Tab-separated table of C-alpha atoms in Angstrom:
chain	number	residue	atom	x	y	z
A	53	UNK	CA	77.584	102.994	98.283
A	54	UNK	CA	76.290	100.919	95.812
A	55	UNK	CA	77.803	97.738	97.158
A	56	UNK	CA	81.290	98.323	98.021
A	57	UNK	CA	82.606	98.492	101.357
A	58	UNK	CA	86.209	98.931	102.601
A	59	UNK	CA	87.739	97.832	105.863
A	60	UNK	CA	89.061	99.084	108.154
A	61	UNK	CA	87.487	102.305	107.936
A	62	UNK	CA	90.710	103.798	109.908
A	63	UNK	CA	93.899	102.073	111.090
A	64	UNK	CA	96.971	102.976	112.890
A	65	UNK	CA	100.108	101.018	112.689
A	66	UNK	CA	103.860	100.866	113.275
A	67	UNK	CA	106.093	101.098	110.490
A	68	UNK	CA	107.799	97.566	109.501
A	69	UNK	CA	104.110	96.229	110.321
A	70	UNK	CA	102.229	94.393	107.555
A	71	UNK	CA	98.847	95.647	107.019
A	72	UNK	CA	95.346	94.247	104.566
A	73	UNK	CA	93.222	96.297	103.795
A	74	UNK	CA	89.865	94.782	102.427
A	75	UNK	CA	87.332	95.802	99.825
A	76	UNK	CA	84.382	93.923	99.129
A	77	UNK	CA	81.865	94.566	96.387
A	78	UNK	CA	78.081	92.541	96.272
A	79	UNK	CA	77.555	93.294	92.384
A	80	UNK	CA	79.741	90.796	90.936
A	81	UNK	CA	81.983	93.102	88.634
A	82	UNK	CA	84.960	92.363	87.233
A	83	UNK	CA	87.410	94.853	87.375
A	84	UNK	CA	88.081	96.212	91.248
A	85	UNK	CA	90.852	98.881	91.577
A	86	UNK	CA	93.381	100.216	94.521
A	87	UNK	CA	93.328	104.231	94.799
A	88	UNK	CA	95.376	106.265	96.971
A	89	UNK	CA	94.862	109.320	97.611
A	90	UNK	CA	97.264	112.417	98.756
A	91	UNK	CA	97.519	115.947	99.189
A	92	UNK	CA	98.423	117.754	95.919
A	93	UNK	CA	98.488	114.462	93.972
A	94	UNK	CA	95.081	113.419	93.552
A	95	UNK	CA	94.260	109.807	93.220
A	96	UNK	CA	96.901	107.401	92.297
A	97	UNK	CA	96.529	104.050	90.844
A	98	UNK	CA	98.028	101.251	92.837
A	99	UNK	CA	97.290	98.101	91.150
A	100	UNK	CA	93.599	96.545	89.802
A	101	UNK	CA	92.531	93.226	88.944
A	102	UNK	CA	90.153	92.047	85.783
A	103	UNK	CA	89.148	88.923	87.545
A	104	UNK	CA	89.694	85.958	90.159
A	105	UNK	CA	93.895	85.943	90.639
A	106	UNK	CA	94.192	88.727	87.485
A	107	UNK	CA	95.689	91.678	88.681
A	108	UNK	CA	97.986	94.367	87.187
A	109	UNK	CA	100.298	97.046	88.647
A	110	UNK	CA	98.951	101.061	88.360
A	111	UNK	CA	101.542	103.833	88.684
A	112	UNK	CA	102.258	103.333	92.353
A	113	UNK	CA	102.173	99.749	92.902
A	114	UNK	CA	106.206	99.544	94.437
A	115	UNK	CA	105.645	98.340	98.572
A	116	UNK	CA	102.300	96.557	97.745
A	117	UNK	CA	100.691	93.529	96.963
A	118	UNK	CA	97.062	92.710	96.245
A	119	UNK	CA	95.359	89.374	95.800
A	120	UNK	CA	91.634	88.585	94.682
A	121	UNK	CA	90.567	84.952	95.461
A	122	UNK	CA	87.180	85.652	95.021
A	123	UNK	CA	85.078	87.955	92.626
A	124	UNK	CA	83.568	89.970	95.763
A	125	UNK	CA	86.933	90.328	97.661
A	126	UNK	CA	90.165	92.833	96.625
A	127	UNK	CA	92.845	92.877	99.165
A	128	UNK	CA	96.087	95.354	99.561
A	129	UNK	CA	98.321	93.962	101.304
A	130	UNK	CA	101.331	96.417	102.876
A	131	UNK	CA	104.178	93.864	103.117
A	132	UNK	CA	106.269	96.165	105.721
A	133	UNK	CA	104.948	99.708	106.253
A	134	UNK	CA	106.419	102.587	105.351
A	135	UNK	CA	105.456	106.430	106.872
A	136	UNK	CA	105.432	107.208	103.121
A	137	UNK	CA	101.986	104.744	102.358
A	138	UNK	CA	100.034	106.997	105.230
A	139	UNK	CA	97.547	108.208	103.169
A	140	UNK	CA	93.777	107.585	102.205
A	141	UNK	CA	93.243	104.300	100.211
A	142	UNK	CA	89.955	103.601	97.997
A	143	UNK	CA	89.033	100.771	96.315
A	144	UNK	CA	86.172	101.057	93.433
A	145	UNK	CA	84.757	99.108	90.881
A	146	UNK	CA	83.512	99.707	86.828
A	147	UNK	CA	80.419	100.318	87.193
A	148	UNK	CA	79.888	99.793	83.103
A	149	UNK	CA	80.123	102.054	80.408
A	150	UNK	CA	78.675	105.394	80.833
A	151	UNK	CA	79.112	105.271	84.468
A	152	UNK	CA	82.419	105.380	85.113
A	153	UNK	CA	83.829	104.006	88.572
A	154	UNK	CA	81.945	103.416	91.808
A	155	UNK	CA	84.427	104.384	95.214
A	156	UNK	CA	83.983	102.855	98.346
A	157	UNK	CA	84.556	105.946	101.615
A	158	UNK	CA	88.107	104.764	101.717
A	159	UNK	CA	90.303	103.706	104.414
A	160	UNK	CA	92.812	106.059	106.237
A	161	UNK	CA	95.572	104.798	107.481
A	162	UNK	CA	98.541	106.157	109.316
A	163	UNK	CA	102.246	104.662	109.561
A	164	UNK	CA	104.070	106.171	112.643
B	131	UNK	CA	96.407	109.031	78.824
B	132	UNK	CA	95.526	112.463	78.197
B	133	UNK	CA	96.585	114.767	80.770
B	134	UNK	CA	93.592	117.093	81.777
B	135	UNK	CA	94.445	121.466	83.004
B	136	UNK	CA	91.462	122.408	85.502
B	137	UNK	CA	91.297	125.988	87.424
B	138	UNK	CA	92.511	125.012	91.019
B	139	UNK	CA	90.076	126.487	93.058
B	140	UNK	CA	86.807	128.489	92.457
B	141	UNK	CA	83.707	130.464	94.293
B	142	UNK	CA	80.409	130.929	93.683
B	143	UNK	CA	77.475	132.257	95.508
B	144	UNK	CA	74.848	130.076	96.204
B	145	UNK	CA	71.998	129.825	93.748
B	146	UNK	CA	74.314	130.582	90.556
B	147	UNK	CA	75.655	128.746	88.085
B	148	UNK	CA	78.569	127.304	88.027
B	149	UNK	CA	81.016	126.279	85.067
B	150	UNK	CA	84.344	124.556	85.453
B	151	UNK	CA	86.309	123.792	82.450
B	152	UNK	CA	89.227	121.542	81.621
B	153	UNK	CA	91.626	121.467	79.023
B	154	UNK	CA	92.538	118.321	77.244
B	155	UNK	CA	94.490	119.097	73.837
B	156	UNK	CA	95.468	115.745	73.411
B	157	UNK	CA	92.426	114.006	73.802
B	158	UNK	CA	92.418	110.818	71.370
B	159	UNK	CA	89.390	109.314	68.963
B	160	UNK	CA	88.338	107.077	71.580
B	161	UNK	CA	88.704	109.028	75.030
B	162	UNK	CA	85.829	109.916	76.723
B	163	UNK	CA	85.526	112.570	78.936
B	164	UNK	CA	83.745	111.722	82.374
B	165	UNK	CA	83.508	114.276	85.582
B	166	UNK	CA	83.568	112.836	89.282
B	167	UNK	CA	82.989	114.627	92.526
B	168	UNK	CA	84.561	114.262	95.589
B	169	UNK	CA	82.924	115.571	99.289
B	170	UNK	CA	85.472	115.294	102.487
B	171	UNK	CA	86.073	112.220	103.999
B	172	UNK	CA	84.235	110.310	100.561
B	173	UNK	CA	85.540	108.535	97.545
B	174	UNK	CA	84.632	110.516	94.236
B	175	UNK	CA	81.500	109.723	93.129
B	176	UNK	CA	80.430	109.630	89.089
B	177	UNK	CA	78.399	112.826	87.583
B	178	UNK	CA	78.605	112.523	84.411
B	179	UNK	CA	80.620	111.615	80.969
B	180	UNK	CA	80.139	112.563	77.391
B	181	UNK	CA	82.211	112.230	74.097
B	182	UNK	CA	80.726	115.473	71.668
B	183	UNK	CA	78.360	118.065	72.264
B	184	UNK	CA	76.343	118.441	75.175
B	185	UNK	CA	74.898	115.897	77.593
B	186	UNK	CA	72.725	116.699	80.735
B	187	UNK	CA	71.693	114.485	83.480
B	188	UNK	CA	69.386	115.260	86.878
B	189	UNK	CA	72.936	116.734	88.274
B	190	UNK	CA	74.755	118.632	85.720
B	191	UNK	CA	75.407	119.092	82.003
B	192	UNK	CA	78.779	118.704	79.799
B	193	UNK	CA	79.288	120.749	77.007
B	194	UNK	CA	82.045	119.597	74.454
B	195	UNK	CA	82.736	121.584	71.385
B	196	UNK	CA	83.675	120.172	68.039
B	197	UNK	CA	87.350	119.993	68.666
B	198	UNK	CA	86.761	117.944	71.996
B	199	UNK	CA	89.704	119.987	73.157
B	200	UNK	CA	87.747	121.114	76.258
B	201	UNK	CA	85.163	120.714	77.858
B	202	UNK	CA	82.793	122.577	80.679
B	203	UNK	CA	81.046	120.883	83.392
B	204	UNK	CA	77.979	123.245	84.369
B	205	UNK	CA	75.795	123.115	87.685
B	206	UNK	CA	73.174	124.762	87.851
B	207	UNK	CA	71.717	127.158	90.887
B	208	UNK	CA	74.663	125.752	93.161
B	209	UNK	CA	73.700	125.593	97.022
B	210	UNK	CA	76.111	124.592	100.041
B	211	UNK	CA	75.956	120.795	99.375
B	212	UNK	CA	77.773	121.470	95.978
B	213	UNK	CA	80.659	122.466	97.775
B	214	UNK	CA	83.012	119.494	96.568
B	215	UNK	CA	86.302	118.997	94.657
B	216	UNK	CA	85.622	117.824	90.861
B	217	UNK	CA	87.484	116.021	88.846
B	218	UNK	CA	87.854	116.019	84.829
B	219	UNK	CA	89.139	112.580	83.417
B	220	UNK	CA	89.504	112.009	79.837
B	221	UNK	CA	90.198	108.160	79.052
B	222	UNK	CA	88.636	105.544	76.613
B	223	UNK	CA	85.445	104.057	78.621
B	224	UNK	CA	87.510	100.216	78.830
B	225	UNK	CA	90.820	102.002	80.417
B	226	UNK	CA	92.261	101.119	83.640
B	227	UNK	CA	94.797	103.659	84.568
B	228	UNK	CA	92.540	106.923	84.663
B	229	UNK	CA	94.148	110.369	85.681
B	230	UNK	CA	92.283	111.778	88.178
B	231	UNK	CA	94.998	115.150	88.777
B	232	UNK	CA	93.862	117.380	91.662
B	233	UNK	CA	90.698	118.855	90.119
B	234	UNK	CA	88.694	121.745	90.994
B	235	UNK	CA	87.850	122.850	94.235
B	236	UNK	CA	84.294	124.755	94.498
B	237	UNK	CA	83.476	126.290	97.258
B	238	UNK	CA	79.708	127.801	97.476
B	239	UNK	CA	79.175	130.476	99.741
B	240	UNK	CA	75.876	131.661	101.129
């Protein structure tokens, strides 16, 4: 969806595990975001980034780490998973003003 | 941020319109207030966003009255595909940290 993809699409992994997840845009924008997403909580801001190695912390940002070495490529990083960071993650872009944010389909992952 | 109040859940027969409003009392000079949709298994996806009055677009129209204390997203002649959670966010345009809250479930039924 207009140029944003996320990988993996689904993952399953043990808890104590580390664990990337990867969004990649092909429009060049500047600011990329981390979502996640849970039942009766809506979408949560993990951290963002404003360019190359500029990132900030969002409102959930405690057990993750994100990095952006290149203007196409956001990573989250999951230093030791937790059962509590199962949950849907999506990554999005500004798309400009007067059209908000752009979401990639997400990435589900599970922590058993 | 301004915090947005959204009905929970609401129905509507297919081929009706459909108005969802949220309530934003705090809403600052600068916030805009911008609507998202969100189908199963998707990531929201931008419908529209408007700071007075009304604006319409190919998929819906926002009304906002004078106090920009609320505002009503309306759909017109709703069918099955509508069916979708919606979000109301009021933020400036440049912010970062949008609330997205649990928005509004629609469900259309045939």
């Amino acid at each position: 969806d207009a140029g944003i993809t996320q990988s993996p699409r689904h993952k399953v992994t043990e808890t104590g595990t580390p664990v990337t997840l990867r969004c990649h845009q092909t429009e060049n924008h500047r600011y990329m975001y981390w979502y996640r997403q849970d039942p009766g909580h809506g979408l949560r801001l993990i951290h963002y980034s404003y360019g190359v190695k500029d990132t900030d912390k969002g409102e959930v940002s405690d057990g993750y780490s994100v990095s952006r070495s290149k203007t196409e490529d956001f990573l989250l990083t999951l230093e030791s998973a937790t059962s509590s960071q199962t949950s849907v993650y999506f990554c999005a872009i500004k798309s400009g003003i007067g059209y908000g944010y752009t979401f990639g389909s997400g990435t589900r992952l599970t922590v058993v | 941020l301004a915090k947005t109040t959204q009905p929970i859940s609401m129905d509507s027969y297919e081929g009706q319109e459909v108005n969802i409003t949220c309530s934003h009392n705090n809403i600052a000079t600068n916030d805009y207030i911008t609507w998202y949709q969100q189908f199963p298994s998707q990531g929201p996806r931008f419908i529209i966003q408007g700071y007075k009055t009304k604006v319409t677009n190919e998929v819906a129209s926002l009304f906002i009255p004078a106090d920009r204390k609320s505002s009503t997203l309306s759909l017109p002649r709703v069918s099955l595909s509508d069916t979708a959670v919606y979000y109301c966010l009021v933020g400036e345009t440049g912010a970062n940290n949008l609330f997205f809250g649990t928005g509004t479930r629609l469900t259309v039924i045939p």
